CSV table of C-alpha atoms in Angstrom, one decimal:
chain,number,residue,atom,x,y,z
A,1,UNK,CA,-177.5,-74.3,51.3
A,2,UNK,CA,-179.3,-72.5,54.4
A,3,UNK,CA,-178.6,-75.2,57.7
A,4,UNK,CA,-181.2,-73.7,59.7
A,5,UNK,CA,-184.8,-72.4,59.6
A,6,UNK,CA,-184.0,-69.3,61.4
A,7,UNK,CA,-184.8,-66.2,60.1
A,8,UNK,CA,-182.9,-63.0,60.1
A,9,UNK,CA,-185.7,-61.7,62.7
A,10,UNK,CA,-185.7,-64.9,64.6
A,11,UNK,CA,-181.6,-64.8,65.2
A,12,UNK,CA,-182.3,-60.7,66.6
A,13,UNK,CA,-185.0,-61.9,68.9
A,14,UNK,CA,-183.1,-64.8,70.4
A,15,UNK,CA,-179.9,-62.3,70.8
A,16,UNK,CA,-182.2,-59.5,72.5
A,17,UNK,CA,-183.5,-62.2,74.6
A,18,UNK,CA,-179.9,-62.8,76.1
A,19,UNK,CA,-179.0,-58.9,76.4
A,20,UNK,CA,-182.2,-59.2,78.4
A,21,UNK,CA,-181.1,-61.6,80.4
A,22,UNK,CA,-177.6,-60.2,80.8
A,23,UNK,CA,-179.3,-56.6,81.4
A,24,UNK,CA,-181.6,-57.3,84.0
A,25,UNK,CA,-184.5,-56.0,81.7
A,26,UNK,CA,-187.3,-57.0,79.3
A,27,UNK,CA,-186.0,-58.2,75.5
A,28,UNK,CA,-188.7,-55.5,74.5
A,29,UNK,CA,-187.1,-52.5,76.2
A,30,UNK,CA,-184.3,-52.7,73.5
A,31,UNK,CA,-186.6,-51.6,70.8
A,32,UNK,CA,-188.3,-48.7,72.7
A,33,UNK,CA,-188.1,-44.8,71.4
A,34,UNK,CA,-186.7,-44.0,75.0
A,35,UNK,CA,-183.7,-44.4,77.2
A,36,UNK,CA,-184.2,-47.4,80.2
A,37,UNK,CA,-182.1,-47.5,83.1
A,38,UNK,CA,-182.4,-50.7,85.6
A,39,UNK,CA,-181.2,-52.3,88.4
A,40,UNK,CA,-178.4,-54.6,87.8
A,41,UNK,CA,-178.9,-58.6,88.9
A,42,UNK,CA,-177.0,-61.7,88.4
A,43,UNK,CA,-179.0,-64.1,86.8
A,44,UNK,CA,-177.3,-67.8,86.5
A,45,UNK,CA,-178.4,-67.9,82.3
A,46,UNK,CA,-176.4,-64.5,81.2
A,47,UNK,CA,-173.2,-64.7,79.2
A,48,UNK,CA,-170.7,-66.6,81.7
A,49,UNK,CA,-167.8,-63.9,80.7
A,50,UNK,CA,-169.7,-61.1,82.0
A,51,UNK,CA,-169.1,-60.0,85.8
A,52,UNK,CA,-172.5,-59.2,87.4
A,53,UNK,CA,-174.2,-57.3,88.4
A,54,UNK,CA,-172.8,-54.3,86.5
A,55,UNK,CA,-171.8,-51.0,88.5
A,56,UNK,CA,-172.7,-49.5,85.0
A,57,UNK,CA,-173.3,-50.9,81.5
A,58,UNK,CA,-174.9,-49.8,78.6
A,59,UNK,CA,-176.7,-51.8,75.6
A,60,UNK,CA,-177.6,-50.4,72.4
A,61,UNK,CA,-179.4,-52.2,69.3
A,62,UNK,CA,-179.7,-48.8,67.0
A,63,UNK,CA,-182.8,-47.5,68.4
A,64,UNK,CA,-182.2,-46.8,72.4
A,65,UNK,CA,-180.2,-47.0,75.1
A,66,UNK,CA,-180.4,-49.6,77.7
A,67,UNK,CA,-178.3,-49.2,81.4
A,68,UNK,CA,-177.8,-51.4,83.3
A,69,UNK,CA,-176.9,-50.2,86.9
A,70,UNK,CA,-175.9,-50.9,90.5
A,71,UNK,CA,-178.8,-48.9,92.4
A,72,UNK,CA,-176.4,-46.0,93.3
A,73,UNK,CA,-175.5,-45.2,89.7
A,74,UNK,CA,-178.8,-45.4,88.4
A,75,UNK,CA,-179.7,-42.1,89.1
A,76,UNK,CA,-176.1,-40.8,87.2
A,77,UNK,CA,-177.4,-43.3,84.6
A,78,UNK,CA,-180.4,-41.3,84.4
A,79,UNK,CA,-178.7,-38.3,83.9
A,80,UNK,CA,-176.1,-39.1,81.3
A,81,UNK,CA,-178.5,-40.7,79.1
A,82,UNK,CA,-181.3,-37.6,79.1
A,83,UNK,CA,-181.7,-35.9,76.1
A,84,UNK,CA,-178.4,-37.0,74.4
A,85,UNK,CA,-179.2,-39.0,71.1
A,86,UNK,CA,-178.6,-43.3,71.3
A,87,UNK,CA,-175.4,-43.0,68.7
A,88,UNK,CA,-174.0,-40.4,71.1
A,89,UNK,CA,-173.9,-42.2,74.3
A,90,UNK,CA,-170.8,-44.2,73.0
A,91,UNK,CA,-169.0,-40.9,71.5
A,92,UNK,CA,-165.4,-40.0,72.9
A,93,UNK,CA,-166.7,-36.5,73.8
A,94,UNK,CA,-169.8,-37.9,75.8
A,95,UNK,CA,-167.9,-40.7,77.2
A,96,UNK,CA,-165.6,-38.1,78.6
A,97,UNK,CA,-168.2,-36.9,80.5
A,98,UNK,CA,-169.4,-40.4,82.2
A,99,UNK,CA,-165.9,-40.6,83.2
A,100,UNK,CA,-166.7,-37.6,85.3
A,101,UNK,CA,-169.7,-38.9,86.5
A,102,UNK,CA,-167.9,-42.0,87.5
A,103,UNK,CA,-165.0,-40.6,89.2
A,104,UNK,CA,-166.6,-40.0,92.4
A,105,UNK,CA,-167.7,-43.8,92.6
A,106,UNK,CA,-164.0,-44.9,91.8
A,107,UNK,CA,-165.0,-46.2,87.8
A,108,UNK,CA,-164.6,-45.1,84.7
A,109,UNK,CA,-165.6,-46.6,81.2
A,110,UNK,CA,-163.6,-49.6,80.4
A,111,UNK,CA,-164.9,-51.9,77.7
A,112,UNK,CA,-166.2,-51.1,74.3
A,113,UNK,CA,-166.9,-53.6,71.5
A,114,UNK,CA,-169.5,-54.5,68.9
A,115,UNK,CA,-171.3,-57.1,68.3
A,116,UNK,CA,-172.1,-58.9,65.3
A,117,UNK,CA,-175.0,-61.7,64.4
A,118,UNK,CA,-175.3,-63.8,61.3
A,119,UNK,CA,-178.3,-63.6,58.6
A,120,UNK,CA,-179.2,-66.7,58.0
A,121,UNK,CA,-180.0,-65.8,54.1
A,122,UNK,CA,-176.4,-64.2,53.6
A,123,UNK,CA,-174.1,-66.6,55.8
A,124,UNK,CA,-172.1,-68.9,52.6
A,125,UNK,CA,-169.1,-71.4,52.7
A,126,UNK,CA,-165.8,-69.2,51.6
A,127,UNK,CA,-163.1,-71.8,50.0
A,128,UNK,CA,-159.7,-71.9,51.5
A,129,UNK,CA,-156.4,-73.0,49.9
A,130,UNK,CA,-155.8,-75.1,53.0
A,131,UNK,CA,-156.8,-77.8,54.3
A,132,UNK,CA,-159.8,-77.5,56.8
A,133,UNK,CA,-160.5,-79.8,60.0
A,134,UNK,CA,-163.0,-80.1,62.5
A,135,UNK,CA,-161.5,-80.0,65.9
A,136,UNK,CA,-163.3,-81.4,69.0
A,137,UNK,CA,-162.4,-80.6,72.5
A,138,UNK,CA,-159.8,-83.2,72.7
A,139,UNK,CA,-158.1,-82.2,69.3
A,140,UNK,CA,-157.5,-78.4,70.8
A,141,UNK,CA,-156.8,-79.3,74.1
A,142,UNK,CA,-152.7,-78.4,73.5
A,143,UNK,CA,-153.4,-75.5,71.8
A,144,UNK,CA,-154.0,-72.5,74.3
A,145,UNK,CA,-150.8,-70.7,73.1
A,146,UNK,CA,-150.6,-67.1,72.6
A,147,UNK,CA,-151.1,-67.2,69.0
A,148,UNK,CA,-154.7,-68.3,69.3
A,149,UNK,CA,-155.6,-66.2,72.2
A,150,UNK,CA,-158.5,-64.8,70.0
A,151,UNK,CA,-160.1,-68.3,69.3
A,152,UNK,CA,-159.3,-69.7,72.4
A,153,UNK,CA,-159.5,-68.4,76.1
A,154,UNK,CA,-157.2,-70.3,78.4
A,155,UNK,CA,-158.9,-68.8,81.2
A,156,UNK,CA,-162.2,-69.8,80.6
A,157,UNK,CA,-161.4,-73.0,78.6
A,158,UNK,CA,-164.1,-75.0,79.7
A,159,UNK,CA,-166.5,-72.9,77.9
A,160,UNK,CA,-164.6,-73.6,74.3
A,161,UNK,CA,-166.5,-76.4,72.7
A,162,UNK,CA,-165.5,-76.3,68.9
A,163,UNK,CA,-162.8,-75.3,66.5
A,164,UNK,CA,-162.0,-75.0,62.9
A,165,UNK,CA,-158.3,-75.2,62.0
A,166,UNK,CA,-156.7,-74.3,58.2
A,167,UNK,CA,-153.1,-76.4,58.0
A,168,UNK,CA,-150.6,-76.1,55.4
A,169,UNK,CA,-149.0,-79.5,55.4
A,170,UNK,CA,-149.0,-80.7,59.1
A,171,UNK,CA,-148.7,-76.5,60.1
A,172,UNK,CA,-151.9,-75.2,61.8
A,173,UNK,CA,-151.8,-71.5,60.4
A,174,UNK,CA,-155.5,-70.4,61.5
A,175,UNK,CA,-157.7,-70.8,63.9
A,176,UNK,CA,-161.6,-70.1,64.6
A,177,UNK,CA,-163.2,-71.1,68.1
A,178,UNK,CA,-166.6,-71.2,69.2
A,179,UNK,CA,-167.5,-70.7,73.3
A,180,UNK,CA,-170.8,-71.5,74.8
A,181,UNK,CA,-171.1,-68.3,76.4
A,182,UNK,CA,-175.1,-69.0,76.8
A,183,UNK,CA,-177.1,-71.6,76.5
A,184,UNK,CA,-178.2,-70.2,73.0
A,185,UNK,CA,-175.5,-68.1,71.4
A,186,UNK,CA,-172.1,-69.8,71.1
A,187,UNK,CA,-169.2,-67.1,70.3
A,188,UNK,CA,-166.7,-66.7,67.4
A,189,UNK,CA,-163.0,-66.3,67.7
A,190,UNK,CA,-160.0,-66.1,65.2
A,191,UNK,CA,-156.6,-65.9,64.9
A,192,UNK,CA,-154.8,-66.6,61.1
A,193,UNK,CA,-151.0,-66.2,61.8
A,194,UNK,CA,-148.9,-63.3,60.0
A,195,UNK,CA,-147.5,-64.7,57.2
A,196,UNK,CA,-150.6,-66.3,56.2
A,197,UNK,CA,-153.4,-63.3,56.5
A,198,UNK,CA,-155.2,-61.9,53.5
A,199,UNK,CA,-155.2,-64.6,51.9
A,200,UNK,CA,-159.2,-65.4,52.5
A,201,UNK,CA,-158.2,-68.1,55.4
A,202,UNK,CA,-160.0,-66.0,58.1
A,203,UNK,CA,-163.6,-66.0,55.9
A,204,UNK,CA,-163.3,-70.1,55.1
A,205,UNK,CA,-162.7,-70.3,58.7
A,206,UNK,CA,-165.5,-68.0,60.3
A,207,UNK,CA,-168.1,-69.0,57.5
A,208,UNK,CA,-166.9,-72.8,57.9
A,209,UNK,CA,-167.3,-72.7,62.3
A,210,UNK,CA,-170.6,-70.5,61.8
A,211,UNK,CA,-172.5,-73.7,60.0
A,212,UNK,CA,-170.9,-76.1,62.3
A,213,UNK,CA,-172.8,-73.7,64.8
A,214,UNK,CA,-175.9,-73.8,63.1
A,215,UNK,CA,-176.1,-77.3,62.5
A,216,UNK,CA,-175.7,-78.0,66.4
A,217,UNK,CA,-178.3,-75.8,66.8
A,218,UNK,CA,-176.6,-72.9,68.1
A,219,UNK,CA,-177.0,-69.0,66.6
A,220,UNK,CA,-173.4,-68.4,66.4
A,221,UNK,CA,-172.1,-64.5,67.4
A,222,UNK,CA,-169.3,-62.5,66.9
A,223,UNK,CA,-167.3,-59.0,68.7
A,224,UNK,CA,-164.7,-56.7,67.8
A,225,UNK,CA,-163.1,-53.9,69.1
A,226,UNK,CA,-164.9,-50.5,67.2
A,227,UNK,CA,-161.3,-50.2,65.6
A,228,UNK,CA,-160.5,-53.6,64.5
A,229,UNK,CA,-161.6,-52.7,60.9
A,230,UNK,CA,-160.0,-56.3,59.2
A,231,UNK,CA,-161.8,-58.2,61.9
A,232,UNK,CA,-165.0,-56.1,61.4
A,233,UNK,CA,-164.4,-56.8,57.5
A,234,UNK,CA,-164.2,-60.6,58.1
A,235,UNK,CA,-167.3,-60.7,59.9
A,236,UNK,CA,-169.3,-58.8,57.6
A,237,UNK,CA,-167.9,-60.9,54.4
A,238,UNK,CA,-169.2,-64.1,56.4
A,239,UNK,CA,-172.7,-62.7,56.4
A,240,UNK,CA,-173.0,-61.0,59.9
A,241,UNK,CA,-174.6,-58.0,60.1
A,242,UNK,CA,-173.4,-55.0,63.3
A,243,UNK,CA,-176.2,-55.9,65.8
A,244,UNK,CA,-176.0,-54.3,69.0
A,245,UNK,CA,-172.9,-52.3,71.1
A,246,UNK,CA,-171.5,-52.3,74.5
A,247,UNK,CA,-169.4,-50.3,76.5
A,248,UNK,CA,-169.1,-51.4,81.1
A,249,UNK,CA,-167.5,-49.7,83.6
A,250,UNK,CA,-165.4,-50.9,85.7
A,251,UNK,CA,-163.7,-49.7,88.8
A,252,UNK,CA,-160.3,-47.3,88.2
A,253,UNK,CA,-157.8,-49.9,89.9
């Protein structure tokens, strides 16, 4: 049963829209044959985890390469991003070489991850041999413990605004979180404890939290690290498709 009208199309545009906002450029410049490098801004409506502006960031949605710099990198921007193909820009042997660039100015590359958006057509409810609950703000209020430091971020807890727990008996053994990291996208985070993992509690928990998402009228989103192949697995299964990448710099110390 689809729980929103949204297209597949309609989910990339509002997503490109945000990168746009977060990037400091035009939604369209993401779709372009060419590399853009602009200035970096703050802007009071981009993701509130991100730390703007950017000394240097880069955005990619499969076709280009989008930087986002402070105006002193933008000409090193410039030059990394000349002639080297999109896929390249976030290889280890290229990324080497922005290191180099970014020695002088005291940064180097420092976060990587992809991100993940749902097709509407494809997202499904996976079944879980555990019970599933709802949990509101007040129900996951004593749960910022290390082993749900995936679905929830003590640090930045006033952005988490929904949860989906899987108990066995009265034992919470996984947990999905949503954060209203925009005013559009709210994003997906899990945790399913050891003992309990490959068991299909991680899908019935994403798939469950990303139509609670939908039906508050909300595109839900997801990230993992390039290497975190079972997470990357879990978000695919649950109907997201890879969407765009990221990769900031950040100062050495």
């Amino acid at each position: 049963m689809k729980t929103t009208d949204l297209t597949r199309g309609d989910v990339v545009r509002i997503a490109a829209e945000q990168s746009a906002i977060d990037s400091s450029c035009a939604a369209g410049d993401f779709f372009r044959e060419e590399h853009v490098v602009v200035l970096s801004r703050r802007h009071d409506s981009a993701r509130k985890y991100l730390s703007l502006p950017f000394a240097l960031d880069l955005v990619s949605y499969g076709r280009n390469v989008v930087a986002s710099a402070r105006k002193d990198l933008m000409p090193a921007a410039e030059d990394y991003l000349r002639g080297r193909r999109t896929e390249a820009c976030f290889e280890t042997p290229a990324l080497h070489e922005l290191d180099s660039l970014l020695a002088p100015y005291g940064l180097r590359t420092r976060h990587q991850a992809e991100y993940f958006l749902p097709d509407p057509e494809k997202t499904e409810l996976f079944p879980c041999p555990y019970v599933l609950r709802i949990l509101e703000k007040p129900d996951f209020s004593a749960l910022y413990l290390p082993e749900w430091g995936n679905a929830l971020c003590a640090a930045r807890r006033e952005n988490d605004v929904l949860c989906v727990g899987a108990y066995d008996g009265g034992t919470l053994i996984g947990l999905a979180g949503c954060s209203a990291d925009c005013d559009t996208m709210w994003q997906i985070g899990i945790d399913v404890l050891p003992a309990y993992r490959q068991k299909g509690i991680a899908a019935a928990l994403v798939s469950r939290l990303a139509r609670e998402t939908f039906l508050r009228g909300k595109i839900p989103f997801y990230c993992a690290a390039w290497s975190n192949i079972p997470s990357k697995k879990t978000a695919v299964r649950c109907g997201f498709f890879p969407a765009w990448v990221q990769l900031t710099a950040k100062a050495i110390e």
